[in-house]
Amino acid sequence: MLTSQFTPTNSSTNVTNGEISWSSPSNIALVKYWGKKEHQIPQNQSISFTLSECKTITNLSYSKRENTNDDFSFKVFLDGEHKKDFEPKIKTFFERIKIYLPFLKDYHFKIETRNTFPHSSGIASSASGMSALALCLMSIEKELNSKITEEYFIKKASFIARLGSGSACRSLEGDLVVWGKHEDIDGSSDLFGVKYPYQVHQNFKNYQDTILLVDKGEKQVSSTVGHNLMHGHAFAQERFNQAEENITKIKSILTSGDLDAFIALVESEALTLHAMMMSSMPYFILMKPNTLEIINKIWSFRKESGLHICFTLDAGANVHILYPENEAEAILKFIKNELVAYCQNGHYICDRIGFGAKKL
Ligand code: PMV
């Protein structure tokens, strides 16, 4: 694995302290990543829409330590509140990335973070959170070494984000990102996400994603455990092959603008992801009765209306409803009238495809 490209050369600049902020979006996979090898290398390729409204905003302050020892020095705050329970995860992340960012032990860090989506909404904040933090850390590397190019900056930030949470490497750029080496996608890599490099049909411009919050509780099964259950899974190899073929298929769909083919592929991917969970050992179900109610309602409405509404799922019970912008009015009306009743406390979030992370 060619990770040496991300080991920095010695920097000459001396930076004593500073502060940096990034806002980074969440993403929703169309072809799902499920299963990983060592070092967060994906077992299959994935592609996602970058979102606009569901974001993490992270402010990182750093000051040079007088006496460094072998430990990292940092504190994490969520919405202004010191979050000690977040710190072990960040420590593991720092351990993984320290060879790529050797300055980590030289500074004390204050990590202040907030999400634009509600607390415990069941929306994973790891993708937006880890990508925002990776971007902040890369901004320090850039201060230390001003020769870093923009291309290298974003590639390495995605590489670092991946080591925090796999899908985070798809949360830096918009509006479609591919992760995993695939022969049909130029420049694709297992090490970082790349912006989808081909022309996309007008039908997918400003594509809408309304997220129905069916269950706002903590996930019963973490994605790390889920990924690991793909080791020795009876259908694993078939699934990985299918994902590879689906990337080829979605590439031609994104060119042609064939919405019916898009719907079939995206819904099949979502159900396959959950089928993998249901057929692992131990097995588990993350969908709730209301998830199924919503799916059935979407299918009936699509049949009746002829509109191009479809769903996808993450590793949870919430439903992402995807649809083209020019059908938004009728579909939103349907969502409000028929589907909101299945959401916990009637909560949903209107989002759409977005253009990636921003330095603030
Ligand atoms: O990034 P992780 O390790 O939390 O994995 C997320 C996997 C899915 O969200 C279920 C699918 C995907 O490709 O985003």
mmCIF file with all atom_site columns, C-alpha atoms in Angstrom, residues 75-221:
data_model
loop_
_atom_site.group_PDB
_atom_site.id
_atom_site.type_symbol
_atom_site.label_atom_id
_atom_site.label_alt_id
_atom_site.label_comp_id
_atom_site.label_asym_id
_atom_site.label_entity_id
_atom_site.label_seq_id
_atom_site.pdbx_PDB_ins_code
_atom_site.Cartn_x
_atom_site.Cartn_y
_atom_site.Cartn_z
_atom_site.occupancy
_atom_site.B_iso_or_equiv
_atom_site.pdbx_formal_charge
_atom_site.auth_seq_id
_atom_site.auth_comp_id
_atom_site.auth_asym_id
_atom_site.auth_atom_id
_atom_site.pdbx_PDB_model_num
ATOM 1   C CA . LYS A 1 75  ? -9.828  18.090 25.265  1.00 0.00 ? 75  LYS A CA 1
ATOM 2   C CA . VAL A 1 76  ? -13.074 17.584 23.350  1.00 0.00 ? 76  VAL A CA 1
ATOM 3   C CA . PHE A 1 77  ? -16.148 19.809 23.693  1.00 0.00 ? 77  PHE A CA 1
ATOM 4   C CA . LEU A 1 78  ? -19.552 19.176 22.112  1.00 0.00 ? 78  LEU A CA 1
ATOM 5   C CA . ASP A 1 79  ? -21.875 22.194 22.102  1.00 0.00 ? 79  ASP A CA 1
ATOM 6   C CA . GLY A 1 80  ? -19.592 23.835 24.644  1.00 0.00 ? 80  GLY A CA 1
ATOM 7   C CA . GLU A 1 81  ? -19.686 20.915 27.048  1.00 0.00 ? 81  GLU A CA 1
ATOM 8   C CA . HIS A 1 82  ? -16.551 18.939 27.915  1.00 0.00 ? 82  HIS A CA 1
ATOM 9   C CA . LYS A 1 83  ? -17.089 15.410 26.559  1.00 0.00 ? 83  LYS A CA 1
ATOM 10  C CA . LYS A 1 84  ? -14.706 13.083 28.332  1.00 0.00 ? 84  LYS A CA 1
ATOM 11  C CA . ASP A 1 85  ? -16.443 10.037 26.862  1.00 0.00 ? 85  ASP A CA 1
ATOM 12  C CA . PHE A 1 86  ? -15.461 11.155 23.305  1.00 0.00 ? 86  PHE A CA 1
ATOM 13  C CA . GLU A 1 87  ? -11.781 11.241 24.192  1.00 0.00 ? 87  GLU A CA 1
ATOM 14  C CA . PRO A 1 88  ? -10.860 7.528  23.963  1.00 0.00 ? 88  PRO A CA 1
ATOM 15  C CA . LYS A 1 89  ? -12.105 7.461  20.342  1.00 0.00 ? 89  LYS A CA 1
ATOM 16  C CA . ILE A 1 90  ? -10.032 10.533 19.471  1.00 0.00 ? 90  ILE A CA 1
ATOM 17  C CA . LYS A 1 91  ? -7.027  9.038  21.231  1.00 0.00 ? 91  LYS A CA 1
ATOM 18  C CA . THR A 1 92  ? -7.292  5.868  19.110  1.00 0.00 ? 92  THR A CA 1
ATOM 19  C CA . PHE A 1 93  ? -7.631  8.075  16.033  1.00 0.00 ? 93  PHE A CA 1
ATOM 20  C CA . PHE A 1 94  ? -4.517  10.082 16.988  1.00 0.00 ? 94  PHE A CA 1
ATOM 21  C CA . GLU A 1 95  ? -2.570  6.840  17.583  1.00 0.00 ? 95  GLU A CA 1
ATOM 22  C CA . ARG A 1 96  ? -3.488  5.688  14.065  1.00 0.00 ? 96  ARG A CA 1
ATOM 23  C CA . ILE A 1 97  ? -2.560  8.922  12.329  1.00 0.00 ? 97  ILE A CA 1
ATOM 24  C CA . LYS A 1 98  ? 0.490   10.024 14.307  1.00 0.00 ? 98  LYS A CA 1
ATOM 25  C CA . ILE A 1 99  ? 2.959   8.671  11.737  1.00 0.00 ? 99  ILE A CA 1
ATOM 26  C CA . TYR A 1 100 ? 1.304   10.825 9.083   1.00 0.00 ? 100 TYR A CA 1
ATOM 27  C CA . LEU A 1 101 ? 0.982   13.918 11.315  1.00 0.00 ? 101 LEU A CA 1
ATOM 28  C CA . PRO A 1 102 ? 4.025   13.780 13.582  1.00 0.00 ? 102 PRO A CA 1
ATOM 29  C CA . PHE A 1 103 ? 3.289   17.187 15.148  1.00 0.00 ? 103 PHE A CA 1
ATOM 30  C CA . LEU A 1 104 ? 0.353   15.728 17.117  1.00 0.00 ? 104 LEU A CA 1
ATOM 31  C CA . LYS A 1 105 ? 2.350   15.282 20.323  1.00 0.00 ? 105 LYS A CA 1
ATOM 32  C CA . ASP A 1 106 ? 3.918   18.736 20.115  1.00 0.00 ? 106 ASP A CA 1
ATOM 33  C CA . TYR A 1 107 ? 0.682   20.622 20.790  1.00 0.00 ? 107 TYR A CA 1
ATOM 34  C CA . HIS A 1 108 ? -2.181  20.790 23.224  1.00 0.00 ? 108 HIS A CA 1
ATOM 35  C CA . PHE A 1 109 ? -5.485  20.759 21.306  1.00 0.00 ? 109 PHE A CA 1
ATOM 36  C CA . LYS A 1 110 ? -8.906  22.052 22.185  1.00 0.00 ? 110 LYS A CA 1
ATOM 37  C CA . ILE A 1 111 ? -11.456 20.429 19.869  1.00 0.00 ? 111 ILE A CA 1
ATOM 38  C CA . GLU A 1 112 ? -14.799 22.249 19.910  1.00 0.00 ? 112 GLU A CA 1
ATOM 39  C CA . THR A 1 113 ? -17.458 20.692 17.794  1.00 0.00 ? 113 THR A CA 1
ATOM 40  C CA . ARG A 1 114 ? -21.156 20.964 17.050  1.00 0.00 ? 114 ARG A CA 1
ATOM 41  C CA . ASN A 1 115 ? -23.573 19.362 14.618  1.00 0.00 ? 115 ASN A CA 1
ATOM 42  C CA . THR A 1 116 ? -26.266 21.170 12.665  1.00 0.00 ? 116 THR A CA 1
ATOM 43  C CA . PHE A 1 117 ? -28.556 18.164 13.029  1.00 0.00 ? 117 PHE A CA 1
ATOM 44  C CA . PRO A 1 118 ? -30.208 17.373 16.342  1.00 0.00 ? 118 PRO A CA 1
ATOM 45  C CA . HIS A 1 119 ? -28.479 15.381 19.058  1.00 0.00 ? 119 HIS A CA 1
ATOM 46  C CA . SER A 1 120 ? -29.097 11.684 19.016  1.00 0.00 ? 120 SER A CA 1
ATOM 47  C CA . SER A 1 121 ? -31.171 11.934 15.881  1.00 0.00 ? 121 SER A CA 1
ATOM 48  C CA . GLY A 1 122 ? -29.826 8.558  14.829  1.00 0.00 ? 122 GLY A CA 1
ATOM 49  C CA . ILE A 1 123 ? -27.866 10.385 12.112  1.00 0.00 ? 123 ILE A CA 1
ATOM 50  C CA . ALA A 1 124 ? -24.276 9.262  12.324  1.00 0.00 ? 124 ALA A CA 1
ATOM 51  C CA . SER A 1 125 ? -21.995 12.198 13.014  1.00 0.00 ? 125 SER A CA 1
ATOM 52  C CA . SER A 1 126 ? -18.811 10.182 12.558  1.00 0.00 ? 126 SER A CA 1
ATOM 53  C CA . ALA A 1 127 ? -18.440 10.948 8.828   1.00 0.00 ? 127 ALA A CA 1
ATOM 54  C CA . SER A 1 128 ? -18.893 14.719 9.173   1.00 0.00 ? 128 SER A CA 1
ATOM 55  C CA . GLY A 1 129 ? -17.103 14.817 12.541  1.00 0.00 ? 129 GLY A CA 1
ATOM 56  C CA . MET A 1 130 ? -14.007 12.898 11.482  1.00 0.00 ? 130 MET A CA 1
ATOM 57  C CA . SER A 1 131 ? -13.704 14.733 8.175   1.00 0.00 ? 131 SER A CA 1
ATOM 58  C CA . ALA A 1 132 ? -13.982 18.138 9.896   1.00 0.00 ? 132 ALA A CA 1
ATOM 59  C CA . LEU A 1 133 ? -11.277 17.157 12.383  1.00 0.00 ? 133 LEU A CA 1
ATOM 60  C CA . ALA A 1 134 ? -9.039  15.728 9.639   1.00 0.00 ? 134 ALA A CA 1
ATOM 61  C CA . LEU A 1 135 ? -9.349  19.000 7.700   1.00 0.00 ? 135 LEU A CA 1
ATOM 62  C CA . CYS A 1 136 ? -8.453  21.054 10.790  1.00 0.00 ? 136 CYS A CA 1
ATOM 63  C CA . LEU A 1 137 ? -5.377  18.886 11.382  1.00 0.00 ? 137 LEU A CA 1
ATOM 64  C CA . MET A 1 138 ? -4.349  19.205 7.743   1.00 0.00 ? 138 MET A CA 1
ATOM 65  C CA . SER A 1 139 ? -4.629  22.985 8.043   1.00 0.00 ? 139 SER A CA 1
ATOM 66  C CA . ILE A 1 140 ? -1.953  22.797 10.766  1.00 0.00 ? 140 ILE A CA 1
ATOM 67  C CA . GLU A 1 141 ? 0.215   20.635 8.527   1.00 0.00 ? 141 GLU A CA 1
ATOM 68  C CA . LYS A 1 142 ? -0.182  23.275 5.832   1.00 0.00 ? 142 LYS A CA 1
ATOM 69  C CA . GLU A 1 143 ? 0.931   25.983 8.246   1.00 0.00 ? 143 GLU A CA 1
ATOM 70  C CA . LEU A 1 144 ? 3.989   23.928 9.044   1.00 0.00 ? 144 LEU A CA 1
ATOM 71  C CA . ASN A 1 145 ? 4.685   23.274 5.391   1.00 0.00 ? 145 ASN A CA 1
ATOM 72  C CA . SER A 1 146 ? 3.380   25.922 3.033   1.00 0.00 ? 146 SER A CA 1
ATOM 73  C CA . LYS A 1 147 ? 4.517   23.944 -0.028  1.00 0.00 ? 147 LYS A CA 1
ATOM 74  C CA . ILE A 1 148 ? 1.582   21.544 0.265   1.00 0.00 ? 148 ILE A CA 1
ATOM 75  C CA . THR A 1 149 ? -0.601  21.732 -2.846  1.00 0.00 ? 149 THR A CA 1
ATOM 76  C CA . GLU A 1 150 ? -4.381  21.918 -2.730  1.00 0.00 ? 150 GLU A CA 1
ATOM 77  C CA . GLU A 1 151 ? -4.638  18.530 -4.410  1.00 0.00 ? 151 GLU A CA 1
ATOM 78  C CA . TYR A 1 152 ? -2.355  16.891 -1.842  1.00 0.00 ? 152 TYR A CA 1
ATOM 79  C CA . PHE A 1 153 ? -4.181  18.675 1.004   1.00 0.00 ? 153 PHE A CA 1
ATOM 80  C CA . ILE A 1 154 ? -7.580  17.253 0.122   1.00 0.00 ? 154 ILE A CA 1
ATOM 81  C CA . LYS A 1 155 ? -6.260  13.782 -0.715  1.00 0.00 ? 155 LYS A CA 1
ATOM 82  C CA . LYS A 1 156 ? -4.393  13.498 2.571   1.00 0.00 ? 156 LYS A CA 1
ATOM 83  C CA . ALA A 1 157 ? -7.298  14.986 4.548   1.00 0.00 ? 157 ALA A CA 1
ATOM 84  C CA . SER A 1 158 ? -9.543  12.273 3.080   1.00 0.00 ? 158 SER A CA 1
ATOM 85  C CA . PHE A 1 159 ? -6.876  9.647  3.840   1.00 0.00 ? 159 PHE A CA 1
ATOM 86  C CA . ILE A 1 160 ? -6.703  10.845 7.476   1.00 0.00 ? 160 ILE A CA 1
ATOM 87  C CA . ALA A 1 161 ? -10.515 11.039 7.792   1.00 0.00 ? 161 ALA A CA 1
ATOM 88  C CA . ARG A 1 162 ? -10.771 7.420  6.576   1.00 0.00 ? 162 ARG A CA 1
ATOM 89  C CA . LEU A 1 163 ? -8.596  6.330  9.474   1.00 0.00 ? 163 LEU A CA 1
ATOM 90  C CA . GLY A 1 164 ? -11.155 7.924  11.840  1.00 0.00 ? 164 GLY A CA 1
ATOM 91  C CA . SER A 1 165 ? -14.248 6.467  10.209  1.00 0.00 ? 165 SER A CA 1
ATOM 92  C CA . GLY A 1 166 ? -14.287 4.809  6.782   1.00 0.00 ? 166 GLY A CA 1
ATOM 93  C CA . SER A 1 167 ? -17.194 6.717  5.265   1.00 0.00 ? 167 SER A CA 1
ATOM 94  C CA . ALA A 1 168 ? -15.702 10.023 6.523   1.00 0.00 ? 168 ALA A CA 1
ATOM 95  C CA . CYS A 1 169 ? -13.281 9.948  3.582   1.00 0.00 ? 169 CYS A CA 1
ATOM 96  C CA . ARG A 1 170 ? -16.313 10.630 1.330   1.00 0.00 ? 170 ARG A CA 1
ATOM 97  C CA . SER A 1 171 ? -17.330 13.770 3.283   1.00 0.00 ? 171 SER A CA 1
ATOM 98  C CA . LEU A 1 172 ? -14.871 16.391 2.047   1.00 0.00 ? 172 LEU A CA 1
ATOM 99  C CA . GLU A 1 173 ? -15.863 17.196 -1.495  1.00 0.00 ? 173 GLU A CA 1
ATOM 100 C CA . GLY A 1 174 ? -19.134 17.374 -3.387  1.00 0.00 ? 174 GLY A CA 1
ATOM 101 C CA . ASP A 1 175 ? -21.289 16.360 -4.936  1.00 0.00 ? 175 ASP A CA 1
ATOM 102 C CA . LEU A 1 176 ? -20.604 12.678 -5.570  1.00 0.00 ? 176 LEU A CA 1
ATOM 103 C CA . VAL A 1 177 ? -17.610 10.853 -4.111  1.00 0.00 ? 177 VAL A CA 1
ATOM 104 C CA . VAL A 1 178 ? -16.197 7.400  -4.840  1.00 0.00 ? 178 VAL A CA 1
ATOM 105 C CA . TRP A 1 179 ? -14.095 5.424  -2.393  1.00 0.00 ? 179 TRP A CA 1
ATOM 106 C CA . GLY A 1 180 ? -12.353 2.168  -3.302  1.00 0.00 ? 180 GLY A CA 1
ATOM 107 C CA . LYS A 1 181 ? -10.197 1.299  -6.288  1.00 0.00 ? 181 LYS A CA 1
ATOM 108 C CA . HIS A 1 182 ? -12.387 0.569  -9.305  1.00 0.00 ? 182 HIS A CA 1
ATOM 109 C CA . GLU A 1 183 ? -11.225 0.100  -12.871 1.00 0.00 ? 183 GLU A CA 1
ATOM 110 C CA . ASP A 1 184 ? -14.060 2.237  -14.274 1.00 0.00 ? 184 ASP A CA 1
ATOM 111 C CA . ILE A 1 185 ? -13.320 5.241  -12.053 1.00 0.00 ? 185 ILE A CA 1
ATOM 112 C CA . ASP A 1 186 ? -10.142 7.122  -12.901 1.00 0.00 ? 186 ASP A CA 1
ATOM 113 C CA . GLY A 1 187 ? -8.020  8.006  -9.892  1.00 0.00 ? 187 GLY A CA 1
ATOM 114 C CA . SER A 1 188 ? -10.097 5.926  -7.443  1.00 0.00 ? 188 SER A CA 1
ATOM 115 C CA . SER A 1 189 ? -8.294  4.500  -4.434  1.00 0.00 ? 189 SER A CA 1
ATOM 116 C CA . ASP A 1 190 ? -8.811  2.350  -1.359  1.00 0.00 ? 190 ASP A CA 1
ATOM 117 C CA . LEU A 1 191 ? -6.915  4.978  0.625   1.00 0.00 ? 191 LEU A CA 1
ATOM 118 C CA . PHE A 1 192 ? -9.077  8.064  0.104   1.00 0.00 ? 192 PHE A CA 1
ATOM 119 C CA . GLY A 1 193 ? -12.284 9.262  -1.520  1.00 0.00 ? 193 GLY A CA 1
ATOM 120 C CA . VAL A 1 194 ? -12.208 10.988 -4.912  1.00 0.00 ? 194 VAL A CA 1
ATOM 121 C CA . LYS A 1 195 ? -14.677 13.418 -6.410  1.00 0.00 ? 195 LYS A CA 1
ATOM 122 C CA . TYR A 1 196 ? -16.685 11.566 -9.065  1.00 0.00 ? 196 TYR A CA 1
ATOM 123 C CA . PRO A 1 197 ? -14.727 12.529 -12.169 1.00 0.00 ? 197 PRO A CA 1
ATOM 124 C CA . TYR A 1 198 ? -17.362 12.317 -14.940 1.00 0.00 ? 198 TYR A CA 1
ATOM 125 C CA . GLN A 1 199 ? -20.213 14.416 -16.269 1.00 0.00 ? 199 GLN A CA 1
ATOM 126 C CA . VAL A 1 200 ? -23.479 13.878 -14.362 1.00 0.00 ? 200 VAL A CA 1
ATOM 127 C CA . HIS A 1 201 ? -26.915 14.167 -16.018 1.00 0.00 ? 201 HIS A CA 1
ATOM 128 C CA . GLN A 1 202 ? -29.059 17.211 -15.190 1.00 0.00 ? 202 GLN A CA 1
ATOM 129 C CA . ASN A 1 203 ? -31.631 14.926 -13.488 1.00 0.00 ? 203 ASN A CA 1
ATOM 130 C CA . PHE A 1 204 ? -29.248 14.489 -10.563 1.00 0.00 ? 204 PHE A CA 1
ATOM 131 C CA . LYS A 1 205 ? -28.427 18.160 -10.082 1.00 0.00 ? 205 LYS A CA 1
ATOM 132 C CA . ASN A 1 206 ? -29.573 19.392 -6.703  1.00 0.00 ? 206 ASN A CA 1
ATOM 133 C CA . TYR A 1 207 ? -31.044 15.950 -5.901  1.00 0.00 ? 207 TYR A CA 1
ATOM 134 C CA . GLN A 1 208 ? -33.146 16.065 -2.732  1.00 0.00 ? 208 GLN A CA 1
ATOM 135 C CA . ASP A 1 209 ? -32.777 13.958 0.416   1.00 0.00 ? 209 ASP A CA 1
ATOM 136 C CA . THR A 1 210 ? -35.449 14.158 3.108   1.00 0.00 ? 210 THR A CA 1
ATOM 137 C CA . ILE A 1 211 ? -34.353 12.231 6.165   1.00 0.00 ? 211 ILE A CA 1
ATOM 138 C CA . LEU A 1 212 ? -37.157 10.717 8.215   1.00 0.00 ? 212 LEU A CA 1
ATOM 139 C CA . LEU A 1 213 ? -36.095 10.238 11.822  1.00 0.00 ? 213 LEU A CA 1
ATOM 140 C CA . VAL A 1 214 ? -37.783 6.985  12.716  1.00 0.00 ? 214 VAL A CA 1
ATOM 141 C CA . ASP A 1 215 ? -35.637 6.110  15.687  1.00 0.00 ? 215 ASP A CA 1
ATOM 142 C CA . LYS A 1 216 ? -33.418 8.621  17.392  1.00 0.00 ? 216 LYS A CA 1
ATOM 143 C CA . GLY A 1 217 ? -31.841 6.170  19.826  1.00 0.00 ? 217 GLY A CA 1
ATOM 144 C CA . GLU A 1 218 ? -28.250 5.004  19.924  1.00 0.00 ? 218 GLU A CA 1
ATOM 145 C CA . LYS A 1 219 ? -27.417 2.325  17.370  1.00 0.00 ? 219 LYS A CA 1
ATOM 146 C CA . GLN A 1 220 ? -27.719 -1.140 18.947  1.00 0.00 ? 220 GLN A CA 1
ATOM 147 C CA . VAL A 1 221 ? -24.823 -2.381 16.857  1.00 0.00 ? 221 VAL A CA 1
#
